[in-house]
XYZ file of C-alpha atoms in Angstrom:
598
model
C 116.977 -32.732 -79.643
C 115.494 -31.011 -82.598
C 115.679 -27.600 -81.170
C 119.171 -28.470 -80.674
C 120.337 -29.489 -84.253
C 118.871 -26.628 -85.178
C 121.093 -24.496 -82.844
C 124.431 -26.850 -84.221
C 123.077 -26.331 -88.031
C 122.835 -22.257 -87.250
C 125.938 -22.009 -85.796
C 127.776 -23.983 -88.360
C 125.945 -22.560 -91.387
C 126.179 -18.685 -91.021
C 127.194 -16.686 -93.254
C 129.293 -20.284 -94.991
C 127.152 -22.403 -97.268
C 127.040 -24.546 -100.319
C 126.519 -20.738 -102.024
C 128.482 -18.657 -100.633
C 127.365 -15.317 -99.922
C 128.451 -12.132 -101.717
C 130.180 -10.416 -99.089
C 132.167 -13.824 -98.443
C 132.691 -14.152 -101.847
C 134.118 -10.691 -102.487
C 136.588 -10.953 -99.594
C 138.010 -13.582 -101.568
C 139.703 -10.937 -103.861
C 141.830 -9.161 -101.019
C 145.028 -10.415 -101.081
C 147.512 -11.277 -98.125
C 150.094 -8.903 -97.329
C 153.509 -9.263 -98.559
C 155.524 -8.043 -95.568
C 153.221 -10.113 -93.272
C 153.823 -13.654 -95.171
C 157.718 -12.765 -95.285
C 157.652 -12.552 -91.725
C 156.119 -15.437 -90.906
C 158.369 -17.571 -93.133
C 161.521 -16.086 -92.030
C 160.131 -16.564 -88.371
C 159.945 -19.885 -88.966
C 162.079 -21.434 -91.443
C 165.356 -18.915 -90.500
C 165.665 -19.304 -86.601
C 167.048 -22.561 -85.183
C 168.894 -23.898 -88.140
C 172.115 -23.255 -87.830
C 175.184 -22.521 -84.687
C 174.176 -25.546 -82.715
C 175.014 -29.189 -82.292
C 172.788 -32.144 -83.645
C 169.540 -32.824 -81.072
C 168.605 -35.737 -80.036
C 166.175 -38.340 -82.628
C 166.277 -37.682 -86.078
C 169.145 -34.896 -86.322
C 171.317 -37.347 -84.551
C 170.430 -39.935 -86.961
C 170.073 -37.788 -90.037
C 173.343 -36.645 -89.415
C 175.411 -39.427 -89.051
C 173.986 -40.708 -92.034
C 175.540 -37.613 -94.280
C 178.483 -37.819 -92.640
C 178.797 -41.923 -93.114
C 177.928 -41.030 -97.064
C 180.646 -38.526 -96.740
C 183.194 -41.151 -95.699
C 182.194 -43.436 -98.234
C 182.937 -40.655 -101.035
C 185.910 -40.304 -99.983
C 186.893 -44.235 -100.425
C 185.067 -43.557 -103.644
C 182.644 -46.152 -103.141
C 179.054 -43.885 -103.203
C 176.849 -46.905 -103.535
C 177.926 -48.112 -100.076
C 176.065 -45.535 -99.107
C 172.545 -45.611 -101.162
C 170.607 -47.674 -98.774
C 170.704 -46.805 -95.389
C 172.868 -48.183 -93.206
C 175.754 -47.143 -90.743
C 179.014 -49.053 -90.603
C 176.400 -52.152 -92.394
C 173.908 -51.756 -89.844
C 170.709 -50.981 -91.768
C 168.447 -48.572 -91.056
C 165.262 -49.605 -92.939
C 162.957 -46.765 -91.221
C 165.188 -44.515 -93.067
C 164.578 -43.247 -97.014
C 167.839 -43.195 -98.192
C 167.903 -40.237 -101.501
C 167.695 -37.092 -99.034
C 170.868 -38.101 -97.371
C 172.591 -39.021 -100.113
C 172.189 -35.804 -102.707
C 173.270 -33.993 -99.270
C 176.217 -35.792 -99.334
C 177.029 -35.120 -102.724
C 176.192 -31.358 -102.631
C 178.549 -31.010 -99.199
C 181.176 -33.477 -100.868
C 181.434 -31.267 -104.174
C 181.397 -28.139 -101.641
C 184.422 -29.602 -99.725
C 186.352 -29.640 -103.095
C 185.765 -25.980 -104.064
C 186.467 -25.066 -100.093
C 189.281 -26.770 -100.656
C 190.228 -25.118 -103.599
C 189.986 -21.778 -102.384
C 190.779 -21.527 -99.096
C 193.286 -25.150 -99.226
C 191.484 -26.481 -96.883
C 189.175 -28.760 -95.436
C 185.724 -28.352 -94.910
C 185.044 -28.442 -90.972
C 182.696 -31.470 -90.290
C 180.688 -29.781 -87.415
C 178.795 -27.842 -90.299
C 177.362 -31.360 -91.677
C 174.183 -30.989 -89.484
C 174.148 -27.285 -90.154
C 174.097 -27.848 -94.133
C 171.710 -30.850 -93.591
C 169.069 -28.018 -92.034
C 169.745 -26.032 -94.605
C 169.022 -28.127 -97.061
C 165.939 -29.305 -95.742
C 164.346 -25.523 -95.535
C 165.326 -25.064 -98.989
C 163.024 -27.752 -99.910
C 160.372 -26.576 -97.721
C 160.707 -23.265 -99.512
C 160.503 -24.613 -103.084
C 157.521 -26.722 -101.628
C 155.726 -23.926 -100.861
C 156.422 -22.601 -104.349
C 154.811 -25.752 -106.197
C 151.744 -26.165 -103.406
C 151.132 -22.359 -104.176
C 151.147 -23.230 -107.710
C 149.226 -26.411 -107.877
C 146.461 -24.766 -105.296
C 146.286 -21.738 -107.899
C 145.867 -23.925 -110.859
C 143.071 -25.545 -108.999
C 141.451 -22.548 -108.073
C 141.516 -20.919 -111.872
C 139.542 -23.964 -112.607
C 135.519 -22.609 -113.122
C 133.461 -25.383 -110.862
C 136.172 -24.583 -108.224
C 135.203 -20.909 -108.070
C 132.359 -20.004 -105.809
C 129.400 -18.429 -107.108
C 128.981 -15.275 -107.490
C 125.947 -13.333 -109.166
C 126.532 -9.835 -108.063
C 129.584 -10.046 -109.871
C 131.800 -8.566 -107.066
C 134.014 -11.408 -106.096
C 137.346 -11.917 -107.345
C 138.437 -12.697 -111.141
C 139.950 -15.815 -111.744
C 143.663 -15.382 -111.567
C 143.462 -12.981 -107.996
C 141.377 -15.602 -106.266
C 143.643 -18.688 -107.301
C 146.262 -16.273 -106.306
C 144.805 -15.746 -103.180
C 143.722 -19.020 -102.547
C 147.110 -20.185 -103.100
C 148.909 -17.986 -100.501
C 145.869 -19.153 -98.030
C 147.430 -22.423 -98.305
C 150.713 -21.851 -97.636
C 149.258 -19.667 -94.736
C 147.743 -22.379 -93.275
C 150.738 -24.508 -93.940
C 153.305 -22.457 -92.052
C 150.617 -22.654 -89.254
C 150.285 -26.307 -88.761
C 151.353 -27.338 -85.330
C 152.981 -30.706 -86.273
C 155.284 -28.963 -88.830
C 157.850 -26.624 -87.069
C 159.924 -28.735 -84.907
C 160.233 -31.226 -87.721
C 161.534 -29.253 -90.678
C 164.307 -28.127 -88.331
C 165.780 -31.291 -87.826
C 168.553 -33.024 -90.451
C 165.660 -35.645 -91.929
C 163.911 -35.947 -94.947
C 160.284 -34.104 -93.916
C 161.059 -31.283 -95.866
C 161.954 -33.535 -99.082
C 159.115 -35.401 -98.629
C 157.053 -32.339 -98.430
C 158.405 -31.221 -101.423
C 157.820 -34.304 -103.957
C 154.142 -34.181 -102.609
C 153.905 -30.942 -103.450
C 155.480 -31.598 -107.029
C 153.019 -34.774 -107.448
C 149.993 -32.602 -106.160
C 151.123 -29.669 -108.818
C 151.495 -32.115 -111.637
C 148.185 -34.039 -110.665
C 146.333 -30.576 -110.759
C 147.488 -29.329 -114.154
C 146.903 -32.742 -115.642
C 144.116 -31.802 -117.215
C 146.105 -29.624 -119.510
C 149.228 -30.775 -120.037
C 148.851 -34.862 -119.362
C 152.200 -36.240 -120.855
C 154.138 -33.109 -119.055
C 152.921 -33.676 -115.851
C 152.922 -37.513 -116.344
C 156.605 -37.018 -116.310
C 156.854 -34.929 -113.304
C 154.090 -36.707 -111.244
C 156.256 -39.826 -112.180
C 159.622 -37.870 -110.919
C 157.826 -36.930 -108.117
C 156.726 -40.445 -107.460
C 160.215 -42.238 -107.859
C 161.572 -39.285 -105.736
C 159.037 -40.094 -103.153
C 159.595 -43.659 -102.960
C 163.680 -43.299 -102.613
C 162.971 -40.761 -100.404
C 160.487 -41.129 -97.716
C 159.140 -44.671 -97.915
C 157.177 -46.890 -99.920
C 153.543 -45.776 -97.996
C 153.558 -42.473 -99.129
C 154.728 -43.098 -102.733
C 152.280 -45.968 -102.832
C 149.134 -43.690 -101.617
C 149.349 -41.026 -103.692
C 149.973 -43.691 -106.996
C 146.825 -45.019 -105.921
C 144.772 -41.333 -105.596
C 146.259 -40.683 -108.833
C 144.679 -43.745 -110.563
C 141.552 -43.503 -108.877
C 141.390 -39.140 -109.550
C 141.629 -40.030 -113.311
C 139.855 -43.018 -113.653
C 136.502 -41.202 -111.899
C 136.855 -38.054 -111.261
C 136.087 -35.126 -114.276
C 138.026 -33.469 -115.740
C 140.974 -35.603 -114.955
C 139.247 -38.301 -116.515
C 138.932 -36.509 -120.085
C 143.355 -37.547 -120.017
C 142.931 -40.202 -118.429
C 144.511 -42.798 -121.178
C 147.400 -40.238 -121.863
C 147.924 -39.713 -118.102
C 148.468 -43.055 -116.947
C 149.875 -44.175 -119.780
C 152.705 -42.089 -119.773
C 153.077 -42.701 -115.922
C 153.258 -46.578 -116.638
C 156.081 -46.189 -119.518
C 158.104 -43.600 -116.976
C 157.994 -46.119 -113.749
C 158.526 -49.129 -116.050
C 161.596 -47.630 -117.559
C 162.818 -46.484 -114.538
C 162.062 -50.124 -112.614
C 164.411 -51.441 -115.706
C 167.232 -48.988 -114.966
C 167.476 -50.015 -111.213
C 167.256 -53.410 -111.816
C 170.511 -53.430 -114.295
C 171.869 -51.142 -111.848
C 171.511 -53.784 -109.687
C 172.643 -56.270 -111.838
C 175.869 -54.482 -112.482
C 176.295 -53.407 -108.460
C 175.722 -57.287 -107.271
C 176.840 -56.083 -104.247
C 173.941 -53.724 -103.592
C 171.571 -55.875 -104.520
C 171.455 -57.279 -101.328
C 170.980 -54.374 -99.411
C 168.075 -53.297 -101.820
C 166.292 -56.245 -101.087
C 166.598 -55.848 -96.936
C 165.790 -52.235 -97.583
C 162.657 -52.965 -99.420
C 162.042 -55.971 -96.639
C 162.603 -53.655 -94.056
C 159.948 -51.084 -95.638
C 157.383 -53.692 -96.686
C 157.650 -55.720 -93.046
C 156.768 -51.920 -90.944
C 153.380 -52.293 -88.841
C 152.429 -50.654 -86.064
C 148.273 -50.706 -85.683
C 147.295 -47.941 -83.292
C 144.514 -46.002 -84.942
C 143.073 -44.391 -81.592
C 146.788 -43.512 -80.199
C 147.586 -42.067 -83.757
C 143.957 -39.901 -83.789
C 145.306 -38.491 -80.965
C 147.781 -37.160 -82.228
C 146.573 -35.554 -85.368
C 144.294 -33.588 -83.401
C 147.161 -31.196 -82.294
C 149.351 -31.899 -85.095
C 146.623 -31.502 -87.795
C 145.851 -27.782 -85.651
C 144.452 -25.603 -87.202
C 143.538 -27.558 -90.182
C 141.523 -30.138 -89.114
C 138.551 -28.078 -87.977
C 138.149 -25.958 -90.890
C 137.974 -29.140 -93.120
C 135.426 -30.137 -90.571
C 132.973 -27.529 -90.991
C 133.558 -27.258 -94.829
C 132.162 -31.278 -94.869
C 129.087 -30.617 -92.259
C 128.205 -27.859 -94.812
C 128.438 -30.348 -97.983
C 126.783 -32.739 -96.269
C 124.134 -30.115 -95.016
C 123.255 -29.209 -98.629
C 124.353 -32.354 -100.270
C 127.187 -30.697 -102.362
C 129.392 -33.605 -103.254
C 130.009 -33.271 -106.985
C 132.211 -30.543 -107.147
C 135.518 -32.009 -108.391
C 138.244 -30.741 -106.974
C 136.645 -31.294 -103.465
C 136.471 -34.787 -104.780
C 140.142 -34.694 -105.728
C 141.675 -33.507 -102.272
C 139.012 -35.951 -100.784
C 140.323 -38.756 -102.405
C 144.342 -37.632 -102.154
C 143.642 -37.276 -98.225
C 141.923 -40.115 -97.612
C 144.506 -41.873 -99.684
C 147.501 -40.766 -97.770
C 145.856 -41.195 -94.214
C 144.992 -44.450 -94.722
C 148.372 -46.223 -94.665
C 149.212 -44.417 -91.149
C 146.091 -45.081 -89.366
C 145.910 -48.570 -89.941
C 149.549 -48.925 -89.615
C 150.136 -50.359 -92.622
C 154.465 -49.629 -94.077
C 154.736 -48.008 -90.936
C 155.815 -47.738 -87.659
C 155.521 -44.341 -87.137
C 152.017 -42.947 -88.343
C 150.707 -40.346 -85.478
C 153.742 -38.134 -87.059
C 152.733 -38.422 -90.289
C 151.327 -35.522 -91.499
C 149.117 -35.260 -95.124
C 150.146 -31.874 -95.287
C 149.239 -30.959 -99.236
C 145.596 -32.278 -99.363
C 144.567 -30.766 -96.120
C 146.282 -27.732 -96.451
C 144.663 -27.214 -99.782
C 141.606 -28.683 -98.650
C 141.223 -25.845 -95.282
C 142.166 -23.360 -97.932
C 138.734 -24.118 -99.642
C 137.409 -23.952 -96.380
C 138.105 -20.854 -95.664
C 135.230 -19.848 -97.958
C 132.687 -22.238 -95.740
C 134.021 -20.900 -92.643
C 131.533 -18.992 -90.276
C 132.373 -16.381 -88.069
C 131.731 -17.472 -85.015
C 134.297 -20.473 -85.646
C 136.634 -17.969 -87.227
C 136.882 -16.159 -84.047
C 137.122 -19.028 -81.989
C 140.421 -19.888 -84.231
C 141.744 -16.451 -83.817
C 141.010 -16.733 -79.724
C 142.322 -19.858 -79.147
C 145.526 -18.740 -80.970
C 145.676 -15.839 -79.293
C 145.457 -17.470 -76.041
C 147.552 -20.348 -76.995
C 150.772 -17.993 -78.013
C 150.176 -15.507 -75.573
C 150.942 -18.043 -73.117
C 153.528 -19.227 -74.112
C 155.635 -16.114 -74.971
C 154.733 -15.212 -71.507
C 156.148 -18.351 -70.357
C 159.460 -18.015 -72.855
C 159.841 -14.796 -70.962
C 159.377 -15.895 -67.621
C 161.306 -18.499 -67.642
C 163.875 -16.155 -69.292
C 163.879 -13.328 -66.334
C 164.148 -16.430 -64.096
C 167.343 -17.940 -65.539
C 168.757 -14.157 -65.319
C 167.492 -13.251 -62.334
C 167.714 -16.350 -60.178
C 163.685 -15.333 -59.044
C 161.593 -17.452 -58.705
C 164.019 -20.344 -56.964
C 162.383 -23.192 -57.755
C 162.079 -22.012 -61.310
C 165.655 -21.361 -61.556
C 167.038 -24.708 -60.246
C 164.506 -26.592 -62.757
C 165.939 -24.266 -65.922
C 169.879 -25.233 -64.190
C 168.732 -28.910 -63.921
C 167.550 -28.924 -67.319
C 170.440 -27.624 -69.021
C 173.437 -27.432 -66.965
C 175.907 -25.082 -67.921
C 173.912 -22.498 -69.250
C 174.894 -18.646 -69.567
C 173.354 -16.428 -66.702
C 175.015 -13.291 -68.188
C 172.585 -11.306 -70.618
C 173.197 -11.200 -74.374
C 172.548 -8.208 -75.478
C 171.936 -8.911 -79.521
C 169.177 -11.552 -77.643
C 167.623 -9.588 -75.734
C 166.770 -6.774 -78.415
C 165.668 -9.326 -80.746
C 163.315 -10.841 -78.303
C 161.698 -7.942 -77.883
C 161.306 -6.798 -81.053
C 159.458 -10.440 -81.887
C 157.207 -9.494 -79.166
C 157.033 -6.178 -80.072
C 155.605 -7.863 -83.538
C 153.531 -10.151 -81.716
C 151.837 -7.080 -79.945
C 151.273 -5.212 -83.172
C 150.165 -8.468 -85.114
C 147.279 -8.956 -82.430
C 146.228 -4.868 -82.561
C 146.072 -4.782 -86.475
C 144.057 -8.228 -86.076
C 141.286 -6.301 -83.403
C 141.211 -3.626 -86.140
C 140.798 -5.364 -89.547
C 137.230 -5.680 -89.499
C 137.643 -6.432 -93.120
C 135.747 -10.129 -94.347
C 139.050 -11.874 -95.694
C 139.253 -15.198 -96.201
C 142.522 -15.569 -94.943
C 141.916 -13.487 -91.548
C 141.177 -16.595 -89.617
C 144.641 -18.103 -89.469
C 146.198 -14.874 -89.438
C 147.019 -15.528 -85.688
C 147.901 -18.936 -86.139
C 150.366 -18.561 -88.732
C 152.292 -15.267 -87.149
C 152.123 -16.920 -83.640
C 153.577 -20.080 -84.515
C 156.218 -17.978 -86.746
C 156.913 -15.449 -83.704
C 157.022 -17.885 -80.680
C 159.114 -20.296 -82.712
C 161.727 -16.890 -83.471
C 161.410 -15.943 -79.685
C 162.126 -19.477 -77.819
C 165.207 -19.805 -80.324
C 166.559 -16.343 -79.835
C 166.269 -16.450 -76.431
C 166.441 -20.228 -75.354
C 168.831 -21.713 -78.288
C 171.864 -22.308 -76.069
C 169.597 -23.952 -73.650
C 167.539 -25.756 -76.103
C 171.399 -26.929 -77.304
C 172.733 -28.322 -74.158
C 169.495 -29.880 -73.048
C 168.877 -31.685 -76.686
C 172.523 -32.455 -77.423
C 175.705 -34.687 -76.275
C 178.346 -32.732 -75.039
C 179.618 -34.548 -72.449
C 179.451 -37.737 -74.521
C 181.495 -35.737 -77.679
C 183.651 -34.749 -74.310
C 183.722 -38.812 -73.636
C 185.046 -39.325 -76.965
C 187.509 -36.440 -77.422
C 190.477 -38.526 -76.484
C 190.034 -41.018 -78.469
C 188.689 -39.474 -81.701
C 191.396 -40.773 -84.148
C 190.973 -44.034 -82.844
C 188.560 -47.185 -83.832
C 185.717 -47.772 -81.038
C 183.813 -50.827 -80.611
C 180.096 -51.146 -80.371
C 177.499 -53.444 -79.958
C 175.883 -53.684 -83.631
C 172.369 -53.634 -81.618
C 172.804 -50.570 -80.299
C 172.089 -48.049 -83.397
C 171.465 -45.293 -81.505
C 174.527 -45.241 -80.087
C 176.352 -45.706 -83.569
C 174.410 -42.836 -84.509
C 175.314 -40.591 -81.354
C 178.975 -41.587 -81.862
C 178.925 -41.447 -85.629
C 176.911 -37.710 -85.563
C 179.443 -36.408 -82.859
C 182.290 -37.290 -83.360
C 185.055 -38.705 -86.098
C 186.080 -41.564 -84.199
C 186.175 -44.569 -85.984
C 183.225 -47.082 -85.602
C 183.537 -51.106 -86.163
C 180.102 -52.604 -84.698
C 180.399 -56.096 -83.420
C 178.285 -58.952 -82.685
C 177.653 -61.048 -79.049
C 181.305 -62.260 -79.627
C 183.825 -59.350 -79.633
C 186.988 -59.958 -80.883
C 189.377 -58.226 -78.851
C 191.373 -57.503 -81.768
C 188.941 -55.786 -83.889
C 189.108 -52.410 -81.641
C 191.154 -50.789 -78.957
C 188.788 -49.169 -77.339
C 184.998 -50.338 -76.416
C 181.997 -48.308 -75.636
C 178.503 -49.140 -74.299
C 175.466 -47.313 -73.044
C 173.256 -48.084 -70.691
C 173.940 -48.942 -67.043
C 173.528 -52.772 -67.528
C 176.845 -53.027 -69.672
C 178.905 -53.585 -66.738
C 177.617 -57.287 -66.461
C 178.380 -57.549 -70.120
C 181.847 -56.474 -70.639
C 184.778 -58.752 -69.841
C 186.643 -57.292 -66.592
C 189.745 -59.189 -67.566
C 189.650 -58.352 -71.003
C 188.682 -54.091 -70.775
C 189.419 -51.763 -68.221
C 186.650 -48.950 -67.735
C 188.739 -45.387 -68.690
C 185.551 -42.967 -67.790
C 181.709 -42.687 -67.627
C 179.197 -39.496 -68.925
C 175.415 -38.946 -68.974
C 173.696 -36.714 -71.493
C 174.449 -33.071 -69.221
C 170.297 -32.655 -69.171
C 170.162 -36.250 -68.005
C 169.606 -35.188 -63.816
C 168.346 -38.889 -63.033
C 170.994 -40.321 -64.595
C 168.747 -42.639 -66.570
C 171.519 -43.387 -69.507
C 175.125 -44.332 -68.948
C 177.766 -44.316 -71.414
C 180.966 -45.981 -70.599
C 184.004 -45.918 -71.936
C 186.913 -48.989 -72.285
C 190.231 -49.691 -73.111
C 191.648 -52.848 -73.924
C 193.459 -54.556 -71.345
């Protein structure tokens, strides 16, 4: 047993440390490459935003909330529209700020289309916008975490030793250190499907980042970043939900109550933050006042938020050990080393402790939540692997870079094969599971695809051979892999599988379904919000949601989903016009059905 500790404390402790050694101190001061980073972001933020329908889950649901904020601009009553809700069905899962500035921006865009080009803005670009929107904040995000990591590193008990004098000065390793974490954040697995969807991740993202910034440079400047922390905070709480805005309040209190040199502002810190949420707790509450109507709906909102509870640590653990990829095991190694040699007072390891342990703890006790093993506390442990990065041993570097090498390998082999199948018709069984998946889809090459696809690969190919060759200690080479795979594979399954991806993950037929009767008013069951969302997101039909009595007379037409609604629906009163599934729906598991009244 001894023998073997020894073996676990070897492999874990060479070359990192407490003290890091010179060599791994001096590769601190090489920076990342420009070209490389821009690739990776474009790979990842630019494909798969735009030309396609709204998916199934949240860009279904984020969508049909911009477009029911749209409507209610246009019958110039905004505040219908602050707290979620569609057609006064309330969505209290749902933050409602993100949806409602897009709403605004794409309302004040409609007038200057309008003005130029006399006329309307087309409506299917509402989800397109939405994703737009939402990797512009990801992008500014990346800006302030940059920012706020730099700050951190400048900071001289951050800094690792270094008495040969050959590491990095100040400003090029917070620089560096910096870029390391948006490296690492562009390569977090739980990340790239959700900032492509029309949803507030990427908003959320960035107010953490803007708290995180304005908790780092506290120190400083207290009363300026007092105000933006408290921006940030308000921002936060109108905009994702009341767990997150309420877990980093609480780091923040206990980071400059304990922690030095945060505590040196402490006074004029909190202070500051106190007078800003006070003031703005006043301002809502006459708003409130004034809007009696809204009142209401701010109180089941915040009911809504406060009564979310879903306890399932181990399920949720689960999770974060592929979302959390590749974070979570660089953090890991970093703490066996500071437990190794007892190096717990450095303070800003202290601060990301405290801001991670903060914002996990909501989630994994499902406390404000229903939906923790997606939540993702991507600023402290982000920042956190970047610091690392310095404790990081070789050996577990290189089993980072093999596993990612293996892991995208894979599946850009796979994105191909299954590519050649759908165009070839070889292998048959592969080909009739691609047809069943998304009926419909093109068998006739695209040209402009294919070349693109290969040149990702081509990058892919390179990437990897420049990887075997830099033999260079960098701190960043570790997730150098991990980054430009995720950015690549992501490129090459949109280039080459979009139109697939579109008709398996969207609802043509049921937009098909709805085509004839699209200037009309539809019934539907006020239970169903999913469907009011599918119909709302899809289409401009009309919705009027009903209770267990329908009133004939409310609607014309009727729809219902699920194959169960037959029993439901009046036979005298409606007369079934047509049926559709989903088109990637083979075992016709959900049926929507269309009525007219008798």
């Amino acid at each position: 047993m001894v023998e073997r500790n020894k073996k676990i404390e070897k492999l874990l402790s060479f070359p990192g440390g407490a003290q890091q050694p010179p060599g791994l101190v001096a590769s601190a001061a090489k920076m990342v490459p420009f070209t490389f980073l821009s690739i990776i972001i474009v790979g990842i933020l630019a494909f798969g935003i735009v030309d396609r329908g709204p998916w199934t889950g949240p860009d279904t649901t984020g969508t049909a909330l911009i477009k029911f904020c749209l409507s209610a601009f246009k019958q110039n009553s905004p505040p219908a529209c602050f707290f979620p809700n569609l057609y006064g069905i309330k969505l209290e899962h749902e933050a409602p700020l993100f949806f409602f500035i897009a709403a605004y921006i794409i309302s004040a865009a409609e007038q200057a289309y309008l003005f130029i080009f006399g006329d309307s803005l087309p409506l299917e670009y509402v989800d397109d916008f939405g994703r737009i929107l939402q990797v512009l904040c990801v992008l500014v995000a990346l800006i302030f975490l940059w920012l706020g990591t730099k700050i951190l590193g400048l900071r001289r008990e951050s800094r690792p030793s270094d008495p040969l004098g050959i590491g990095p000065d100040a400003s090029t390793f917070g620089n560096n250190l910096g870029t390391c974490a948006v490296l690492l954040t562009l390569s977090c697995l739980g990340l790239v499907f959700r900032w492509h969807e029309v949803g507030s991740e990427g908003f959320s993202f960035l107010f953490q980042a803007v708290c995180f910034f304005a908790m780092c440079q506290g120190p400083e400047k207290p009363k300026e970043s007092a105000v933006i922390f408290s921006v940030g905070l308000v921002a936060l709480f109108f905009g994702t939900s009341v767990h997150v805005s309420l877990s980093i309040l609480l780091a923040a209190i206990f980071i400059f109550s304990f922690i030095y040199p945060w505590t040196l502002v402490k006074k004029s810190f909190l202070r500051s933050t106190f007078y800003f949420l006070t003031s703005t707790i006043l301002i809502v509450v006459l708003v409130l006042v004034y809007q009696s109507d809204e009142s209401q709906n701010f109180y089941l909102w915040i009911n809504g938020q406060l009564n979310l509870f879903e306890l399932r640590p181990f399920y949720v653990i689960k999770n974060w050990l592929w979302t959390w990829w590749p974070l979570w095991p660089i953090c890991l190694v970093m703490l066996y080393n500071l437990v190794k040699f007892e190096k717990f007072n450095q303070p800003h390891l202290k601060f990301l402790g405290i801001l991670l342990i903060a914002q996990s703890f909501f989630p994994l006790m499902g406390l404000l939540t229903n939906d923790g093993q997606k939540f993702l506390p991507i600023v402290p442990l982000t920042v956190m692997a970047a610091f690392g990065l310095l404790f990081l041993p070789k050996i577990v570097a290189d089993l980072l870079d093999w596993f990612a090498l293996s892991l995208f390998t894979f599946l850009g082999f796979i994105v191909w094969f299954y590519w050649i199948a759908l165009h070839s018709g070889l292998p048959v069984e592969v080909f009739a599971n691609i047809t069943r998946a998304a009926p419909g889809i093109s068998e006739v090459v695209n040209t402009n695809d294919l070349i693109l696809g290969v040149i990702i690969s081509l990058f892919w190919i390179y990437l990897i051979l420049w990887r075997l060759k830099f033999i260079h200690p960098n701190i960043w080479r570790p997730v150098v892999l991990s980054a430009g795979g995720l950015g690549l594979t992501w490129a090459l399954l949109i280039t080459l599988w979009g139109p697939a991806l579109n008709i398996n993950r969207g609802y043509q037929n049921i937009q098909a379904l709805l085509k004839p009767v699209r200037n009309e008013t539809v019934c539907i069951n006020r239970d169903d919000k999913k469907l009011i969302a599918i119909v709302a997101a899809h289409s401009e039909t009309k919705i009027v949601p009903y209770n267990r009595n329908l009133n004939k007379n409310l609607c014309r037409y009727l729809l219902v989903r699920g194959s169960p609604a037959y029993a439901t629906v009046e036979e005298q009163t409606w007369i079934k016009l047509s049926d559709a599934y989903r088109k990637s729906d083979s075992k016709k598991r959900e049926l929507f059905t269309l009525y007219s009244r008798n």
